[in-house]
PDB file of C-alpha atoms in Angstrom:
ATOM      1  CA  UNK L   1       2.173  21.561   9.309  1.00  0.00           C
ATOM      2  CA  UNK L   2       0.979  19.461   6.430  1.00  0.00           C
ATOM      3  CA  UNK L   3       0.841  15.713   5.948  1.00  0.00           C
ATOM      4  CA  UNK L   4      -0.279  13.375   3.226  1.00  0.00           C
ATOM      5  CA  UNK L   5      -1.384   9.754   3.533  1.00  0.00           C
ATOM      6  CA  UNK L   6      -1.581   7.382   0.652  1.00  0.00           C
ATOM      7  CA  UNK L   7      -3.461   4.399   2.004  1.00  0.00           C
ATOM      8  CA  UNK L   8      -2.222   1.826  -0.452  1.00  0.00           C
ATOM      9  CA  UNK L   9       1.455   1.136  -0.982  1.00  0.00           C
ATOM     10  CA  UNK L  10       0.804  -1.240  -3.878  1.00  0.00           C
ATOM     11  CA  UNK L  11      -2.158  -1.731  -6.193  1.00  0.00           C
ATOM     12  CA  UNK L  12      -2.133  -4.629  -8.649  1.00  0.00           C
ATOM     13  CA  UNK L  13      -4.713  -4.234 -11.380  1.00  0.00           C
ATOM     14  CA  UNK L  14      -5.570  -5.995 -14.632  1.00  0.00           C
ATOM     15  CA  UNK L  15      -5.321  -4.188 -17.946  1.00  0.00           C
ATOM     16  CA  UNK L  16      -8.534  -2.357 -18.880  1.00  0.00           C
ATOM     17  CA  UNK L  17      -9.814  -2.518 -15.318  1.00  0.00           C
ATOM     18  CA  UNK L  18     -10.470   0.658 -13.302  1.00  0.00           C
ATOM     19  CA  UNK L  19      -8.120   1.845 -10.590  1.00  0.00           C
ATOM     20  CA  UNK L  20      -8.428   4.259  -7.713  1.00  0.00           C
ATOM     21  CA  UNK L  21      -5.501   5.524  -5.678  1.00  0.00           C
ATOM     22  CA  UNK L  22      -6.461   7.086  -2.379  1.00  0.00           C
ATOM     23  CA  UNK L  23      -4.926  10.215  -0.942  1.00  0.00           C
ATOM     24  CA  UNK L  24      -5.857  12.057   2.241  1.00  0.00           C
ATOM     25  CA  UNK L  25      -4.167  15.162   3.534  1.00  0.00           C
ATOM     26  CA  UNK L  26      -4.186  17.370   6.576  1.00  0.00           C
ATOM     27  CA  UNK L  27      -3.294  21.037   6.644  1.00  0.00           C
ATOM     28  CA  UNK L  28      -4.025  24.045   8.790  1.00  0.00           C
ATOM     29  CA  UNK L  29      -4.075  26.335   5.730  1.00  0.00           C
ATOM     30  CA  UNK L  30      -5.432  26.229   2.201  1.00  0.00           C
ATOM     31  CA  UNK L  31      -3.406  23.959   0.036  1.00  0.00           C
ATOM     32  CA  UNK L  32      -2.899  23.049  -3.514  1.00  0.00           C
ATOM     33  CA  UNK L  33      -2.947  19.363  -4.451  1.00  0.00           C
ATOM     34  CA  UNK L  34      -0.883  17.428  -6.926  1.00  0.00           C
ATOM     35  CA  UNK L  35      -0.423  13.953  -8.312  1.00  0.00           C
ATOM     36  CA  UNK L  36       3.020  13.092  -9.638  1.00  0.00           C
ATOM     37  CA  UNK L  37       3.964   9.915 -11.485  1.00  0.00           C
ATOM     38  CA  UNK L  38       7.323   8.178 -11.704  1.00  0.00           C
ATOM     39  CA  UNK L  39       7.686   5.689 -14.490  1.00  0.00           C
ATOM     40  CA  UNK L  40      10.436   3.058 -14.198  1.00  0.00           C
ATOM     41  CA  UNK L  41      13.881   4.616 -14.428  1.00  0.00           C
ATOM     42  CA  UNK L  42      12.555   8.119 -14.904  1.00  0.00           C
ATOM     43  CA  UNK L  43      12.073  11.256 -12.824  1.00  0.00           C
ATOM     44  CA  UNK L  44       8.844  12.608 -11.331  1.00  0.00           C
ATOM     45  CA  UNK L  45       6.335  14.061 -13.767  1.00  0.00           C
ATOM     46  CA  UNK L  46       3.352  16.188 -12.847  1.00  0.00           C
ATOM     47  CA  UNK L  47       0.179  14.264 -13.672  1.00  0.00           C
ATOM     48  CA  UNK L  48      -2.436  16.750 -12.573  1.00  0.00           C
ATOM     49  CA  UNK L  49      -3.052  19.534 -10.115  1.00  0.00           C
ATOM     50  CA  UNK L  50      -5.827  21.269  -8.217  1.00  0.00           C
ATOM     51  CA  UNK L  51      -5.291  24.939  -7.533  1.00  0.00           C
ATOM     52  CA  UNK L  52      -8.825  26.344  -7.475  1.00  0.00           C
ATOM     53  CA  UNK L  53     -12.119  26.246  -9.353  1.00  0.00           C
ATOM     54  CA  UNK L  54     -13.614  22.952 -10.467  1.00  0.00           C
ATOM     55  CA  UNK L  55     -12.935  20.248  -7.938  1.00  0.00           C
ATOM     56  CA  UNK L  56     -12.585  17.633 -10.724  1.00  0.00           C
ATOM     57  CA  UNK L  57      -9.320  17.814 -12.600  1.00  0.00           C
ATOM     58  CA  UNK L  58      -8.257  15.658 -15.522  1.00  0.00           C
ATOM     59  CA  UNK L  59      -5.010  14.661 -17.187  1.00  0.00           C
ATOM     60  CA  UNK L  60      -4.400  14.182 -20.875  1.00  0.00           C
ATOM     61  CA  UNK L  61      -3.974  10.408 -20.472  1.00  0.00           C
ATOM     62  CA  UNK L  62      -7.303   9.621 -18.878  1.00  0.00           C
ATOM     63  CA  UNK L  63      -6.624  10.111 -15.157  1.00  0.00           C
ATOM     64  CA  UNK L  64      -8.840  12.294 -13.041  1.00  0.00           C
ATOM     65  CA  UNK L  65      -8.833  13.394  -9.416  1.00  0.00           C
ATOM     66  CA  UNK L  66     -11.445  15.032  -7.306  1.00  0.00           C
ATOM     67  CA  UNK L  67     -10.739  17.486  -4.489  1.00  0.00           C
ATOM     68  CA  UNK L  68     -13.056  16.885  -1.562  1.00  0.00           C
ATOM     69  CA  UNK L  69     -12.534  19.522   1.102  1.00  0.00           C
ATOM     70  CA  UNK L  70     -14.893  17.988   3.652  1.00  0.00           C
ATOM     71  CA  UNK L  71     -13.171  14.612   3.371  1.00  0.00           C
ATOM     72  CA  UNK L  72      -9.696  16.181   2.943  1.00  0.00           C
ATOM     73  CA  UNK L  73      -9.112  13.824   0.067  1.00  0.00           C
ATOM     74  CA  UNK L  74      -7.754  13.970  -3.478  1.00  0.00           C
ATOM     75  CA  UNK L  75      -8.256  10.441  -4.874  1.00  0.00           C
ATOM     76  CA  UNK L  76      -6.934   9.569  -8.310  1.00  0.00           C
ATOM     77  CA  UNK L  77      -8.928   7.411 -10.694  1.00  0.00           C
ATOM     78  CA  UNK L  78      -8.711   5.938 -14.157  1.00  0.00           C
ATOM     79  CA  UNK L  79     -11.606   3.991 -15.637  1.00  0.00           C
ATOM     80  CA  UNK L  80      -9.449   1.698 -17.787  1.00  0.00           C
ATOM     81  CA  UNK L  81      -5.717   1.239 -17.247  1.00  0.00           C
ATOM     82  CA  UNK L  82      -3.045   0.296 -19.752  1.00  0.00           C
ATOM     83  CA  UNK L  83       0.168  -1.644 -19.270  1.00  0.00           C
ATOM     84  CA  UNK L  84       1.968   1.687 -19.744  1.00  0.00           C
ATOM     85  CA  UNK L  85       0.326   3.045 -16.565  1.00  0.00           C
ATOM     86  CA  UNK L  86       2.615   0.815 -14.512  1.00  0.00           C
ATOM     87  CA  UNK L  87       4.431   3.335 -12.330  1.00  0.00           C
ATOM     88  CA  UNK L  88       4.635   4.801  -8.875  1.00  0.00           C
ATOM     89  CA  UNK L  89       2.176   7.573  -8.097  1.00  0.00           C
ATOM     90  CA  UNK L  90       2.706  10.275  -5.499  1.00  0.00           C
ATOM     91  CA  UNK L  91       0.159  12.604  -3.981  1.00  0.00           C
ATOM     92  CA  UNK L  92       1.498  15.939  -2.722  1.00  0.00           C
ATOM     93  CA  UNK L  93       0.278  19.133  -1.120  1.00  0.00           C
ATOM     94  CA  UNK L  94       1.950  22.493  -1.345  1.00  0.00           C
ATOM     95  CA  UNK L  95       1.599  26.197  -1.965  1.00  0.00           C
ATOM     96  CA  UNK L  96       2.898  28.536  -4.657  1.00  0.00           C
ATOM     97  CA  UNK L  97       6.625  28.889  -4.357  1.00  0.00           C
ATOM     98  CA  UNK L  98       6.809  26.607  -1.364  1.00  0.00           C
ATOM     99  CA  UNK L  99       7.848  23.096  -0.630  1.00  0.00           C
ATOM    100  CA  UNK L 100       5.788  20.047  -1.488  1.00  0.00           C
ATOM    101  CA  UNK L 101       4.829  17.516   1.131  1.00  0.00           C
ATOM    102  CA  UNK L 102       4.486  14.019  -0.356  1.00  0.00           C
ATOM    103  CA  UNK L 103       2.680  10.877   0.535  1.00  0.00           C
ATOM    104  CA  UNK L 104       4.519   7.578   0.648  1.00  0.00           C
ATOM    105  CA  UNK L 105       3.679   6.650  -2.909  1.00  0.00           C
ATOM    106  CA  UNK L 106       1.499   3.953  -4.489  1.00  0.00           C
ATOM    107  CA  UNK L 107       3.000   1.418  -6.871  1.00  0.00           C
ATOM    108  CA  UNK L 108       0.562   0.422  -9.584  1.00  0.00           C
ATOM    109  CA  UNK L 109       1.304  -2.768 -11.394  1.00  0.00           C
ATOM    110  CA  UNK L 110      -0.862  -3.356 -14.423  1.00  0.00           C
ATOM    111  CA  UNK L 111      -1.144  -7.025 -15.393  1.00  0.00           C
ATOM    112  CA  UNK L 112      -2.107  -8.225 -18.857  1.00  0.00           C
TER     113      UNK L 112
ATOM    114  CA  UNK W   1      12.996  23.793 -23.330  1.00  0.00           C
ATOM    115  CA  UNK W   2      15.517  21.541 -21.620  1.00  0.00           C
ATOM    116  CA  UNK W   3      14.340  19.950 -18.433  1.00  0.00           C
ATOM    117  CA  UNK W   4      15.957  19.813 -15.023  1.00  0.00           C
ATOM    118  CA  UNK W   5      19.182  17.855 -15.181  1.00  0.00           C
ATOM    119  CA  UNK W   6      21.095  16.227 -12.369  1.00  0.00           C
ATOM    120  CA  UNK W   7      24.600  14.846 -12.164  1.00  0.00           C
ATOM    121  CA  UNK W   8      25.637  12.185 -11.485  1.00  0.00           C
ATOM    122  CA  UNK W   9      22.799   9.783 -11.996  1.00  0.00           C
ATOM    123  CA  UNK W  10      24.388   7.298  -9.601  1.00  0.00           C
ATOM    124  CA  UNK W  11      27.101   7.603  -6.977  1.00  0.00           C
ATOM    125  CA  UNK W  12      28.560   4.928  -4.762  1.00  0.00           C
ATOM    126  CA  UNK W  13      30.864   6.146  -1.981  1.00  0.00           C
ATOM    127  CA  UNK W  14      32.246   4.825   1.273  1.00  0.00           C
ATOM    128  CA  UNK W  15      31.192   6.087   4.649  1.00  0.00           C
ATOM    129  CA  UNK W  16      33.236   9.138   5.561  1.00  0.00           C
ATOM    130  CA  UNK W  17      33.822  10.268   2.006  1.00  0.00           C
ATOM    131  CA  UNK W  18      32.509  13.437   0.389  1.00  0.00           C
ATOM    132  CA  UNK W  19      30.048  13.597  -2.457  1.00  0.00           C
ATOM    133  CA  UNK W  20      28.760  16.573  -4.403  1.00  0.00           C
ATOM    134  CA  UNK W  21      25.509  16.417  -6.353  1.00  0.00           C
ATOM    135  CA  UNK W  22      24.701  18.943  -9.018  1.00  0.00           C
ATOM    136  CA  UNK W  23      21.376  20.280 -10.324  1.00  0.00           C
ATOM    137  CA  UNK W  24      20.811  22.455 -13.364  1.00  0.00           C
ATOM    138  CA  UNK W  25      17.308  23.896 -13.249  1.00  0.00           C
ATOM    139  CA  UNK W  26      15.251  24.950 -16.230  1.00  0.00           C
ATOM    140  CA  UNK W  27      16.560  28.228 -17.575  1.00  0.00           C
ATOM    141  CA  UNK W  28      14.767  31.203 -16.060  1.00  0.00           C
ATOM    142  CA  UNK W  29      13.357  29.318 -13.090  1.00  0.00           C
ATOM    143  CA  UNK W  30      14.060  31.309  -9.952  1.00  0.00           C
ATOM    144  CA  UNK W  31      12.894  28.620  -7.544  1.00  0.00           C
ATOM    145  CA  UNK W  32      15.066  25.540  -6.970  1.00  0.00           C
ATOM    146  CA  UNK W  33      14.282  22.778  -4.533  1.00  0.00           C
ATOM    147  CA  UNK W  34      16.099  19.710  -3.241  1.00  0.00           C
ATOM    148  CA  UNK W  35      14.221  16.654  -2.039  1.00  0.00           C
ATOM    149  CA  UNK W  36      15.350  13.226  -0.878  1.00  0.00           C
ATOM    150  CA  UNK W  37      13.765   9.781  -0.818  1.00  0.00           C
ATOM    151  CA  UNK W  38      15.298   7.285   1.506  1.00  0.00           C
ATOM    152  CA  UNK W  39      14.425   3.711   0.564  1.00  0.00           C
ATOM    153  CA  UNK W  40      10.931   2.761   1.653  1.00  0.00           C
ATOM    154  CA  UNK W  41      10.061   6.197   2.855  1.00  0.00           C
ATOM    155  CA  UNK W  42       8.313   9.231   1.398  1.00  0.00           C
ATOM    156  CA  UNK W  43       9.944  11.983  -0.611  1.00  0.00           C
ATOM    157  CA  UNK W  44      11.060  14.680   1.806  1.00  0.00           C
ATOM    158  CA  UNK W  45      11.881  18.334   1.281  1.00  0.00           C
ATOM    159  CA  UNK W  46      15.423  19.443   2.032  1.00  0.00           C
ATOM    160  CA  UNK W  47      15.658  23.053   1.021  1.00  0.00           C
ATOM    161  CA  UNK W  48      14.462  25.824  -1.303  1.00  0.00           C
ATOM    162  CA  UNK W  49      16.402  28.522  -3.097  1.00  0.00           C
ATOM    163  CA  UNK W  50      14.966  31.659  -4.601  1.00  0.00           C
ATOM    164  CA  UNK W  51      17.644  32.740  -7.026  1.00  0.00           C
ATOM    165  CA  UNK W  52      20.850  32.483  -4.994  1.00  0.00           C
ATOM    166  CA  UNK W  53      19.270  32.892  -1.573  1.00  0.00           C
ATOM    167  CA  UNK W  54      18.130  30.104   0.737  1.00  0.00           C
ATOM    168  CA  UNK W  55      14.429  30.654   1.302  1.00  0.00           C
ATOM    169  CA  UNK W  56      13.791  27.589   3.459  1.00  0.00           C
ATOM    170  CA  UNK W  57      16.337  25.051   4.676  1.00  0.00           C
ATOM    171  CA  UNK W  58      14.139  23.499   7.344  1.00  0.00           C
ATOM    172  CA  UNK W  59      14.463  20.035   5.882  1.00  0.00           C
ATOM    173  CA  UNK W  60      18.241  19.794   5.921  1.00  0.00           C
ATOM    174  CA  UNK W  61      19.020  16.851   8.208  1.00  0.00           C
ATOM    175  CA  UNK W  62      22.182  18.140   9.790  1.00  0.00           C
ATOM    176  CA  UNK W  63      25.321  20.209   9.199  1.00  0.00           C
ATOM    177  CA  UNK W  64      26.918  17.520   7.078  1.00  0.00           C
ATOM    178  CA  UNK W  65      24.793  18.778   4.248  1.00  0.00           C
ATOM    179  CA  UNK W  66      25.751  22.011   2.463  1.00  0.00           C
ATOM    180  CA  UNK W  67      23.787  23.432  -0.429  1.00  0.00           C
ATOM    181  CA  UNK W  68      24.797  26.320  -2.662  1.00  0.00           C
ATOM    182  CA  UNK W  69      23.374  28.015  -5.688  1.00  0.00           C
ATOM    183  CA  UNK W  70      25.984  29.998  -7.508  1.00  0.00           C
ATOM    184  CA  UNK W  71      24.698  33.124  -9.214  1.00  0.00           C
ATOM    185  CA  UNK W  72      21.153  31.822  -9.034  1.00  0.00           C
ATOM    186  CA  UNK W  73      21.782  29.213 -11.701  1.00  0.00           C
ATOM    187  CA  UNK W  74      22.879  25.665 -10.961  1.00  0.00           C
ATOM    188  CA  UNK W  75      22.967  24.277  -7.453  1.00  0.00           C
ATOM    189  CA  UNK W  76      25.228  21.841  -5.654  1.00  0.00           C
ATOM    190  CA  UNK W  77      24.478  19.672  -2.584  1.00  0.00           C
ATOM    191  CA  UNK W  78      27.516  18.435  -0.750  1.00  0.00           C
ATOM    192  CA  UNK W  79      27.492  15.705   1.832  1.00  0.00           C
ATOM    193  CA  UNK W  80      30.576  15.645   4.030  1.00  0.00           C
ATOM    194  CA  UNK W  81      31.266  13.232   5.588  1.00  0.00           C
ATOM    195  CA  UNK W  82      28.705  10.792   4.205  1.00  0.00           C
ATOM    196  CA  UNK W  83      26.973   8.358   6.537  1.00  0.00           C
ATOM    197  CA  UNK W  84      25.109   5.143   5.726  1.00  0.00           C
ATOM    198  CA  UNK W  85      21.738   6.774   6.385  1.00  0.00           C
ATOM    199  CA  UNK W  86      22.389   9.337   3.659  1.00  0.00           C
ATOM    200  CA  UNK W  87      21.721   6.674   1.043  1.00  0.00           C
ATOM    201  CA  UNK W  88      18.708   7.422  -1.127  1.00  0.00           C
ATOM    202  CA  UNK W  89      17.572   9.253  -4.200  1.00  0.00           C
ATOM    203  CA  UNK W  90      18.112  12.997  -4.271  1.00  0.00           C
ATOM    204  CA  UNK W  91      15.729  14.948  -6.488  1.00  0.00           C
ATOM    205  CA  UNK W  92      16.012  18.507  -7.661  1.00  0.00           C
ATOM    206  CA  UNK W  93      13.078  20.549  -8.874  1.00  0.00           C
ATOM    207  CA  UNK W  94      12.613  24.040 -10.214  1.00  0.00           C
ATOM    208  CA  UNK W  95       9.714  26.386 -10.817  1.00  0.00           C
ATOM    209  CA  UNK W  96       9.044  29.863 -12.157  1.00  0.00           C
ATOM    210  CA  UNK W  97       8.094  32.854 -10.047  1.00  0.00           C
ATOM    211  CA  UNK W  98       4.583  34.179  -9.694  1.00  0.00           C
ATOM    212  CA  UNK W  99       1.707  32.020 -10.845  1.00  0.00           C
ATOM    213  CA  UNK W 100       4.161  29.556 -12.390  1.00  0.00           C
ATOM    214  CA  UNK W 101       5.515  28.782  -8.944  1.00  0.00           C
ATOM    215  CA  UNK W 102       2.740  26.246  -8.371  1.00  0.00           C
ATOM    216  CA  UNK W 103       4.264  23.751 -10.805  1.00  0.00           C
ATOM    217  CA  UNK W 104       7.570  22.189  -9.880  1.00  0.00           C
ATOM    218  CA  UNK W 105       9.509  20.331 -12.573  1.00  0.00           C
ATOM    219  CA  UNK W 106      11.641  17.493 -11.303  1.00  0.00           C
ATOM    220  CA  UNK W 107      14.921  16.115 -12.471  1.00  0.00           C
ATOM    221  CA  UNK W 108      15.608  12.360 -12.830  1.00  0.00           C
ATOM    222  CA  UNK W 109      17.337  12.197  -9.470  1.00  0.00           C
ATOM    223  CA  UNK W 110      20.724  11.085  -8.228  1.00  0.00           C
ATOM    224  CA  UNK W 111      20.882   7.730  -6.547  1.00  0.00           C
ATOM    225  CA  UNK W 112      23.400   7.864  -3.731  1.00  0.00           C
ATOM    226  CA  UNK W 113      24.652   4.701  -2.084  1.00  0.00           C
ATOM    227  CA  UNK W 114      26.910   4.974   0.939  1.00  0.00           C
ATOM    228  CA  UNK W 115      28.654   1.704   1.869  1.00  0.00           C
TER     229      UNK W 115
END
């Protein structure tokens, strides 16, 4: 069985400040890790994924996440947030062709 | 390419009524998934189709829920009779086969309110 814990349900942050969203998982098998984002009134969008190879993965809009096997973590970071980053972020684990197991989500509110 | 679409976007029904949610996956995607998010909780898996076959339905809460995928294209999720605890957002996702199966594309969701 797999489980995902997102330690923060809400993260308020000022514009241009850094943000880190924490994600820890447990699994008895090798997993693949994902961050999804849901902007207000929209569906879930894949932000970035770790399948294999380099443990640091980056998105096109400045987010990055690092897979840490020993810590069973996949924290998401951005060095400088924008108002447009206001959204809910979901960490998930899964395998090819199989279901995703999600964390509870972290709401990020970027303040001017 | 067109994304995953879901219909309706919102549905408000009374307890005991029947509701049918529809999902149209991305064309050519063999894998289709249903997920649900009850208010305040995490997004939970309901079931997985590969083409027209149910691969995994371990997340279906009870026999009031019936999912079908006609001809391996669109899918419907029927709730009959609806209960208050069925309220939530129902998401559909699809993915390719093979290496493309890692990436699931989600629809906008259907918000179901049972009163």
